[in-house]
mmCIF file with all atom_site columns, C-alpha atoms and ligand atoms in Angstrom:
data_model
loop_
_atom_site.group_PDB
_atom_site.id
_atom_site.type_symbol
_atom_site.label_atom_id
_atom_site.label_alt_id
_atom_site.label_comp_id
_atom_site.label_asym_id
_atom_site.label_entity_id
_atom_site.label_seq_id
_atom_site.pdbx_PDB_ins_code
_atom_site.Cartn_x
_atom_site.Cartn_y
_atom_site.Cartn_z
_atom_site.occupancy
_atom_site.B_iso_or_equiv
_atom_site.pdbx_formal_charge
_atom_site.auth_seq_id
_atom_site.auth_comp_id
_atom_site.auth_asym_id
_atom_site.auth_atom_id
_atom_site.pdbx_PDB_model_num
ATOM   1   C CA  . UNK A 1 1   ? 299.805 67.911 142.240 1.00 34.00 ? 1   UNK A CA  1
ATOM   2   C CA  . UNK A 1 2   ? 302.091 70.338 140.317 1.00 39.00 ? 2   UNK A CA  1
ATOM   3   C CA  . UNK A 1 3   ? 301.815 67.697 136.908 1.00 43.00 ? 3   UNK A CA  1
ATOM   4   C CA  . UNK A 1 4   ? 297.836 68.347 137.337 1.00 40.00 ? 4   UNK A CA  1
ATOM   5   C CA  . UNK A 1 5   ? 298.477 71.558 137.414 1.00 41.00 ? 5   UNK A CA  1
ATOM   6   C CA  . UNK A 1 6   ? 299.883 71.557 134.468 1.00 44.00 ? 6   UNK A CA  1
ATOM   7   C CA  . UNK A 1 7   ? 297.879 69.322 132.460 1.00 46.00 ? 7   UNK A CA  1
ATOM   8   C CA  . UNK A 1 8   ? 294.782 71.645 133.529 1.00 44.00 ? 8   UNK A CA  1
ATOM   9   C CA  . UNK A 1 9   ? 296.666 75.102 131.847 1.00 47.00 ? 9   UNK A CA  1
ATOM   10  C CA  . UNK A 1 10  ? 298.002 73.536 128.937 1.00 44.00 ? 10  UNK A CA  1
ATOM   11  C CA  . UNK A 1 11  ? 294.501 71.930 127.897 1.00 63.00 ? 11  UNK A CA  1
ATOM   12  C CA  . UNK A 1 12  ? 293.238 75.413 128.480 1.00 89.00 ? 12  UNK A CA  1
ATOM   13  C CA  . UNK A 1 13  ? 295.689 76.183 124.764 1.00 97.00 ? 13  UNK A CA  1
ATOM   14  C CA  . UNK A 1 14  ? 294.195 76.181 121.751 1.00 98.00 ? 14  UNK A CA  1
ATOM   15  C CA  . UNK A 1 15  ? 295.791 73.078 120.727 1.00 98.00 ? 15  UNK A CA  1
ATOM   16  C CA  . UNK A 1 16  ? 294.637 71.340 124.030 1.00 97.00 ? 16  UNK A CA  1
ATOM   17  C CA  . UNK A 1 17  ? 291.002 71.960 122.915 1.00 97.00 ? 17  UNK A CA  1
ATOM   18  C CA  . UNK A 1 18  ? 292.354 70.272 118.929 1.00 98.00 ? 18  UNK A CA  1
ATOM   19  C CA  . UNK A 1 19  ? 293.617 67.671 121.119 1.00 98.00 ? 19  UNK A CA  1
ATOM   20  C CA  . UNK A 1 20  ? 290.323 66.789 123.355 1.00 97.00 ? 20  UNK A CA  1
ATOM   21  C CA  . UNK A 1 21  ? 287.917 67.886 119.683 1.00 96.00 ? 21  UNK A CA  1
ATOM   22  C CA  . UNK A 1 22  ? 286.535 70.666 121.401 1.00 97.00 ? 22  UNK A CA  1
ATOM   23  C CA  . UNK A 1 23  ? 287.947 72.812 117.896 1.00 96.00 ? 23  UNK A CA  1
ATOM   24  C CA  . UNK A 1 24  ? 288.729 71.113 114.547 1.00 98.00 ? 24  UNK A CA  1
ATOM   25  C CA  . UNK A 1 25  ? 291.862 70.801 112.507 1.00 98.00 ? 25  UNK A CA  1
ATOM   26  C CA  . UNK A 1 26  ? 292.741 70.086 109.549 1.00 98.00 ? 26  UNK A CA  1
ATOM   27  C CA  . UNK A 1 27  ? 294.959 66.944 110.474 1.00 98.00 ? 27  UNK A CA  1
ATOM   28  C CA  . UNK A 1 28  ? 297.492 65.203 108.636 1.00 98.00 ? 28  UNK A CA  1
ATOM   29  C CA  . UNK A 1 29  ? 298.839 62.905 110.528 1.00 98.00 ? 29  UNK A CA  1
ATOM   30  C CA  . UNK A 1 30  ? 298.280 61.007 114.014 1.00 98.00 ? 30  UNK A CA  1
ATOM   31  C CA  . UNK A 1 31  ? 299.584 58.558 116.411 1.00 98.00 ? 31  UNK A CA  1
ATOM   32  C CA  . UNK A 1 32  ? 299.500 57.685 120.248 1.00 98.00 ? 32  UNK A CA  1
ATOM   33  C CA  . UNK A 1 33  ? 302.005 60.334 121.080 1.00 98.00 ? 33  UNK A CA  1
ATOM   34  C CA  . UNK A 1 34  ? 301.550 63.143 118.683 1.00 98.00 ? 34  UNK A CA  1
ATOM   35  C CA  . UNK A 1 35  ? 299.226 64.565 116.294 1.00 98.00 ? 35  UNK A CA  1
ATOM   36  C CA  . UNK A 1 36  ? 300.007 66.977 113.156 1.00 99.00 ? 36  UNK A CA  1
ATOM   37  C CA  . UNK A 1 37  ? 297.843 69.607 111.371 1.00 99.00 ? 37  UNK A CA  1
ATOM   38  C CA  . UNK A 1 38  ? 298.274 72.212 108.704 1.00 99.00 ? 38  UNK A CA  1
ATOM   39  C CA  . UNK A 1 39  ? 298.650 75.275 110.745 1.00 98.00 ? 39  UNK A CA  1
ATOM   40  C CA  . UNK A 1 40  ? 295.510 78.158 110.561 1.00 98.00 ? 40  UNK A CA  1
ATOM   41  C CA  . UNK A 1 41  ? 297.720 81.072 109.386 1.00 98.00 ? 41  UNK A CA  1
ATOM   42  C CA  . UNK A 1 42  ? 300.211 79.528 106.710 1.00 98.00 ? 42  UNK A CA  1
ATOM   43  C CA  . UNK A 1 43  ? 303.713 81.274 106.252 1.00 97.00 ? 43  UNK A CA  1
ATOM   44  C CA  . UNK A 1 44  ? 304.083 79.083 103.336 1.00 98.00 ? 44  UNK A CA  1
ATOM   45  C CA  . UNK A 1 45  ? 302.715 76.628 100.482 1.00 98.00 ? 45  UNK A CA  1
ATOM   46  C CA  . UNK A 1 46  ? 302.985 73.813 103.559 1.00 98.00 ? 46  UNK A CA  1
ATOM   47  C CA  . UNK A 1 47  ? 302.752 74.722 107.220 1.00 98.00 ? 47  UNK A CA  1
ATOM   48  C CA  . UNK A 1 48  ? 302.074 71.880 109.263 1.00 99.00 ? 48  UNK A CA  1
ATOM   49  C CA  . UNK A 1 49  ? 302.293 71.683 113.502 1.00 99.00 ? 49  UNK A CA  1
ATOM   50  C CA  . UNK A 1 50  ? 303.110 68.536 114.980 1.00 99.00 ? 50  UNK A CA  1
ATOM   51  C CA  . UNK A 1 51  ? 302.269 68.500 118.584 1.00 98.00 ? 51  UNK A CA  1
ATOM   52  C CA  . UNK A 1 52  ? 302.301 65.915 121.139 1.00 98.00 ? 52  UNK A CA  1
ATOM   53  C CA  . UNK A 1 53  ? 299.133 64.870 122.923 1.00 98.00 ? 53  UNK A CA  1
ATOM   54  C CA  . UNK A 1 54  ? 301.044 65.269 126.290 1.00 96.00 ? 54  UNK A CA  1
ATOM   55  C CA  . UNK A 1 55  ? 300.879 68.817 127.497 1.00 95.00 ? 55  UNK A CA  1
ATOM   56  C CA  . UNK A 1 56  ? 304.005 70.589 127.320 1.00 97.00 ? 56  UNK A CA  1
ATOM   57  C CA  . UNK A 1 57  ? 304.213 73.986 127.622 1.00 98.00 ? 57  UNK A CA  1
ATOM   58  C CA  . UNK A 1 58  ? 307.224 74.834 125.743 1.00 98.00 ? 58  UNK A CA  1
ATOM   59  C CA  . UNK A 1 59  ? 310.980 73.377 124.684 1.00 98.00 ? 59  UNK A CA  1
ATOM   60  C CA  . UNK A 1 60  ? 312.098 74.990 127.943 1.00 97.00 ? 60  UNK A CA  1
ATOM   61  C CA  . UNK A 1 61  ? 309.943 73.127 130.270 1.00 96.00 ? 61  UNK A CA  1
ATOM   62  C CA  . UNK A 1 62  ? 310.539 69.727 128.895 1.00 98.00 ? 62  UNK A CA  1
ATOM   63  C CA  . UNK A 1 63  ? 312.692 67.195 131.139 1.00 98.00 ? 63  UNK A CA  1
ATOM   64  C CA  . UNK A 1 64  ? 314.930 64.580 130.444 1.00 98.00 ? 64  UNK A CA  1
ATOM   65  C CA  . UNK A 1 65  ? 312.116 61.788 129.962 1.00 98.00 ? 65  UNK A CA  1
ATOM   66  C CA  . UNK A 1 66  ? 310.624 63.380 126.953 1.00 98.00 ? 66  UNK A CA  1
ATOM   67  C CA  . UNK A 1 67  ? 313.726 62.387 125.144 1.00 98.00 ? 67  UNK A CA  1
ATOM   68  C CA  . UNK A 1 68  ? 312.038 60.201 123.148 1.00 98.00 ? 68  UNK A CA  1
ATOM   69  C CA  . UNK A 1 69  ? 309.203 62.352 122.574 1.00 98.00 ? 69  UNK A CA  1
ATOM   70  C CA  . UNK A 1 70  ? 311.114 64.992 121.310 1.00 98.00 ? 70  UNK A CA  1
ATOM   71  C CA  . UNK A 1 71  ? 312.989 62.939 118.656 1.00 98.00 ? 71  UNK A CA  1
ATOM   72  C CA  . UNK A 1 72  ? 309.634 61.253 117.588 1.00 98.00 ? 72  UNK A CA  1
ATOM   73  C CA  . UNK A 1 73  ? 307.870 64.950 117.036 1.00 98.00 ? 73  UNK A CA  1
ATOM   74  C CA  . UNK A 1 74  ? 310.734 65.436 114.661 1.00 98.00 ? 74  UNK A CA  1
ATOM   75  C CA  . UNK A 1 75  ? 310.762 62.551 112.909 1.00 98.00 ? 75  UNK A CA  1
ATOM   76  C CA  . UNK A 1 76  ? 306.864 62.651 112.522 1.00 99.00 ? 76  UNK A CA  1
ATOM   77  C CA  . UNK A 1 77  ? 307.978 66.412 111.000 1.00 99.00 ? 77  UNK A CA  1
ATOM   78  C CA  . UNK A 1 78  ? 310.064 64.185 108.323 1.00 99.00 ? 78  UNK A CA  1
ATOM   79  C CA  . UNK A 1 79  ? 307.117 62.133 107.562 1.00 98.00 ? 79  UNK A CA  1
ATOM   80  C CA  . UNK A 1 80  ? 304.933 64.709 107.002 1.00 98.00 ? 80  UNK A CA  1
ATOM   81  C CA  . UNK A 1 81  ? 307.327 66.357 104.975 1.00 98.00 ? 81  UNK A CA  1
ATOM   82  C CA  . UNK A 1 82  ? 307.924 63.193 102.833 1.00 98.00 ? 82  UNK A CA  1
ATOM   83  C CA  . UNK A 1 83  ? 303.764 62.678 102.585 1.00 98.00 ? 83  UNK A CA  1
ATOM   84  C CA  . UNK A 1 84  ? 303.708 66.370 101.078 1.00 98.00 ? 84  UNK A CA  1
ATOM   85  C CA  . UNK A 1 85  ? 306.150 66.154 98.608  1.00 98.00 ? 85  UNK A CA  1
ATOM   86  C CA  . UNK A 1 86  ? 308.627 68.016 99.719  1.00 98.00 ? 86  UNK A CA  1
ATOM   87  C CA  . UNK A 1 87  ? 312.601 67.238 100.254 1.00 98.00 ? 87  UNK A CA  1
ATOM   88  C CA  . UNK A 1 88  ? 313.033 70.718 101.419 1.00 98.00 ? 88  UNK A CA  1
ATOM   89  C CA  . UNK A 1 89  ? 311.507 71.871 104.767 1.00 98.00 ? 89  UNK A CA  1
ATOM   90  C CA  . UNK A 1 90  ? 312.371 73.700 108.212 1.00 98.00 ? 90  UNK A CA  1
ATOM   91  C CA  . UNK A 1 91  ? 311.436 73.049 111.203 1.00 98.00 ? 91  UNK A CA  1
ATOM   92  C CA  . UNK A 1 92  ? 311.522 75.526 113.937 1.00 98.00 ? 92  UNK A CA  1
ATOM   93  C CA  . UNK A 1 93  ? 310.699 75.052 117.810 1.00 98.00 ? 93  UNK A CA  1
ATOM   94  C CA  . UNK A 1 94  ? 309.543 78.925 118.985 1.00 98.00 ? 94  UNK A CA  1
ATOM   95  C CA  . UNK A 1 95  ? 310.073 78.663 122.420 1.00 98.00 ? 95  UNK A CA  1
ATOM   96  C CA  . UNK A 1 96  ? 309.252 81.535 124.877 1.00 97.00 ? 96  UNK A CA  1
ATOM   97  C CA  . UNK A 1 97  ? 307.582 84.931 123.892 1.00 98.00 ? 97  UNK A CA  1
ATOM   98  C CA  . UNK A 1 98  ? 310.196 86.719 122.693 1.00 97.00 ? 98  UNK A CA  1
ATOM   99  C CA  . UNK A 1 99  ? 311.255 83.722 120.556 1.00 97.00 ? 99  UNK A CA  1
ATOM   100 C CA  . UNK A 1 100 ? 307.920 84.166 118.915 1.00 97.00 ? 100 UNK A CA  1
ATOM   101 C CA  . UNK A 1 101 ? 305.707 81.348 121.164 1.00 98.00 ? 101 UNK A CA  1
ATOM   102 C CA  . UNK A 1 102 ? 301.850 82.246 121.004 1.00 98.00 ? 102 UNK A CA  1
ATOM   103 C CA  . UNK A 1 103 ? 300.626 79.216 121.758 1.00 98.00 ? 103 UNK A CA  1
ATOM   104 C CA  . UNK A 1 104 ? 301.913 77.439 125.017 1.00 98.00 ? 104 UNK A CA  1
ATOM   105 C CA  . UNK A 1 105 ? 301.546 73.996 124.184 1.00 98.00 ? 105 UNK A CA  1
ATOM   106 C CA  . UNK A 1 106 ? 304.609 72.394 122.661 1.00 98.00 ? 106 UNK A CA  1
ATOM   107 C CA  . UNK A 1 107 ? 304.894 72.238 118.878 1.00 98.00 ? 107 UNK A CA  1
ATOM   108 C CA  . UNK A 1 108 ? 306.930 71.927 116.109 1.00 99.00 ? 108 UNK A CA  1
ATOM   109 C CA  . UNK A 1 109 ? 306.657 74.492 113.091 1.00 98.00 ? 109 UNK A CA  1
ATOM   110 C CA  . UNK A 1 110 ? 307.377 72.015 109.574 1.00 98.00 ? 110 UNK A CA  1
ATOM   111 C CA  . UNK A 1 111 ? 307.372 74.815 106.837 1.00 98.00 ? 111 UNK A CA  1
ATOM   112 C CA  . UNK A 1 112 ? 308.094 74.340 103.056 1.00 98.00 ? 112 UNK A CA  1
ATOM   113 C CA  . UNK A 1 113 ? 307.519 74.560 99.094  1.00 98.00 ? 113 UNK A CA  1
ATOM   114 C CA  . UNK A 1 114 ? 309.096 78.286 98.664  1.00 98.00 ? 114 UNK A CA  1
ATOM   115 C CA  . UNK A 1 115 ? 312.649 79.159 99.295  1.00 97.00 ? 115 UNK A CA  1
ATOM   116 C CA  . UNK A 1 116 ? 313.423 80.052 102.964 1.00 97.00 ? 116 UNK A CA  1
ATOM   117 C CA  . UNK A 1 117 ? 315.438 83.236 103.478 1.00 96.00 ? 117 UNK A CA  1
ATOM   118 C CA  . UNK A 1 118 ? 318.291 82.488 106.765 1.00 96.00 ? 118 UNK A CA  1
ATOM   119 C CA  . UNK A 1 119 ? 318.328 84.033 109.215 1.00 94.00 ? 119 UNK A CA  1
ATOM   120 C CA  . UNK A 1 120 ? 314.888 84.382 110.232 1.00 89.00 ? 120 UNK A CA  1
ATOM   121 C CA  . UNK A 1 121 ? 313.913 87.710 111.905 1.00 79.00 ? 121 UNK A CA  1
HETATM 122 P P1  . AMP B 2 .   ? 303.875 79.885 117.738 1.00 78.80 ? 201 AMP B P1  1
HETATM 123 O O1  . AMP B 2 .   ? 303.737 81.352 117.393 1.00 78.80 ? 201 AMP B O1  1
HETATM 124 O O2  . AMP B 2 .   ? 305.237 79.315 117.486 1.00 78.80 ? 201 AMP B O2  1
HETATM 125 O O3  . AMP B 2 .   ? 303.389 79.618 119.144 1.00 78.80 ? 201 AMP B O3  1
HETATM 126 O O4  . AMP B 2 .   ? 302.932 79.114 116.736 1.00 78.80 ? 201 AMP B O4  1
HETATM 127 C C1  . AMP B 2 .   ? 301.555 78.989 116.936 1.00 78.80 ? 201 AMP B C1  1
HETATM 128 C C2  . AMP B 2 .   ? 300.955 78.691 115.606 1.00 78.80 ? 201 AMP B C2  1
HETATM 129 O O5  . AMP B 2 .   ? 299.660 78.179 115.809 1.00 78.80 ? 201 AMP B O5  1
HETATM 130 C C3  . AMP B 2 .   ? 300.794 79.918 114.685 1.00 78.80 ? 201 AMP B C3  1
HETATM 131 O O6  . AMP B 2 .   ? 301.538 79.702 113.489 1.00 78.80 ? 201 AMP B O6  1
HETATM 132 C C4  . AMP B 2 .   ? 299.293 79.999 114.451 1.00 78.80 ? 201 AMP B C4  1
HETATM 133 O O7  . AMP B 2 .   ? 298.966 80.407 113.142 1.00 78.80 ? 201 AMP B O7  1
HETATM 134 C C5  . AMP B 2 .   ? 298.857 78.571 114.732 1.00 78.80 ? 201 AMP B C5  1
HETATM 135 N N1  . AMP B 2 .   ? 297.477 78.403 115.145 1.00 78.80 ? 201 AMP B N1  1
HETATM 136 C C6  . AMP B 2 .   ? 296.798 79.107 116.078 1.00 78.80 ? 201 AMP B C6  1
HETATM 137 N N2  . AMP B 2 .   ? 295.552 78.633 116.201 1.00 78.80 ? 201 AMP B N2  1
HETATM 138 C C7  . AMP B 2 .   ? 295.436 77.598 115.332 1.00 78.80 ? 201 AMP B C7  1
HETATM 139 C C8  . AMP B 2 .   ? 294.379 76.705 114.991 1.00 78.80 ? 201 AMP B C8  1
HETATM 140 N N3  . AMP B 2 .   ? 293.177 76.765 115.567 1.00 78.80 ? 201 AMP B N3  1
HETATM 141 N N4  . AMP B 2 .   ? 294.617 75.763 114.046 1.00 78.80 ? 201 AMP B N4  1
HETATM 142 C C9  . AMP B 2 .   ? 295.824 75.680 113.439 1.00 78.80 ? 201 AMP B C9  1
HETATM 143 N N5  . AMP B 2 .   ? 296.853 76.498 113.726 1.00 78.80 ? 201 AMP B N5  1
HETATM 144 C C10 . AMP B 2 .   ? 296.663 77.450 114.657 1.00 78.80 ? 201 AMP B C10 1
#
């Protein structure tokens, strides 16, 4: 009951309607578990989101058996990174609204081609 509940508010995010194709994306890559588009509102020369197509709400909220999940969203973030040309990149995980989340559905910022200033604000 509480996992439906769930799956119901995070497909209610903006990236649950990318997931089901109610809203388009510019994808660049996909798979079974995760799927990765250039993000709407880029921060740099390449700003791509890798999310997975299970609905998590945040970094905070994710349990033990996403293990596996988590460490494939990253390595998809290489890929992409790789497929763009770039050896450079960060990655960054906002998690929480403070921490800069605006969109509740898990996802994983891959941001390159420009210097990156440290720390970020
Ligand atoms: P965050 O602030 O960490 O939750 O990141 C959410 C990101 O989603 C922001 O960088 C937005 O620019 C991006 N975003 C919001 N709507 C869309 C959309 N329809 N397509 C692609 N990226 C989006």
């Amino acid at each position: 009951m509480r996992f439906t509940t769930t799956l119901a508010m995070a497909n209610d995010t903006i990236f649950g309607k990318i997931l089901n194709g109610e809203i388009p994306c510019d994808e660049v890559y996909s798979d079974d578990l995760c799927l990765a588009f250039r993000d709407i509102a880029p921060t740099a020369p390449v700003h791509v989101l890798v999310i997975p197509r299970q609905p998590i709400e945040s970094l905070r909220s994710a349990a033990a058996s996403d293990q596996t999940l988590l460490g494939h969203l990253l390595l998809v973030a290489a890929r992409v990174a790789k497929q763009e040309g770039l050896t450079d990149f960060r990655t960054v995980v906002n998690s929480g609204e403070a921490a800069g989340q605006t969109v509740f559905h898990l996802h994983v910022h891959m941001i390159g081609g420009r210097p990156l200033a440290w720390p970020p604000g």
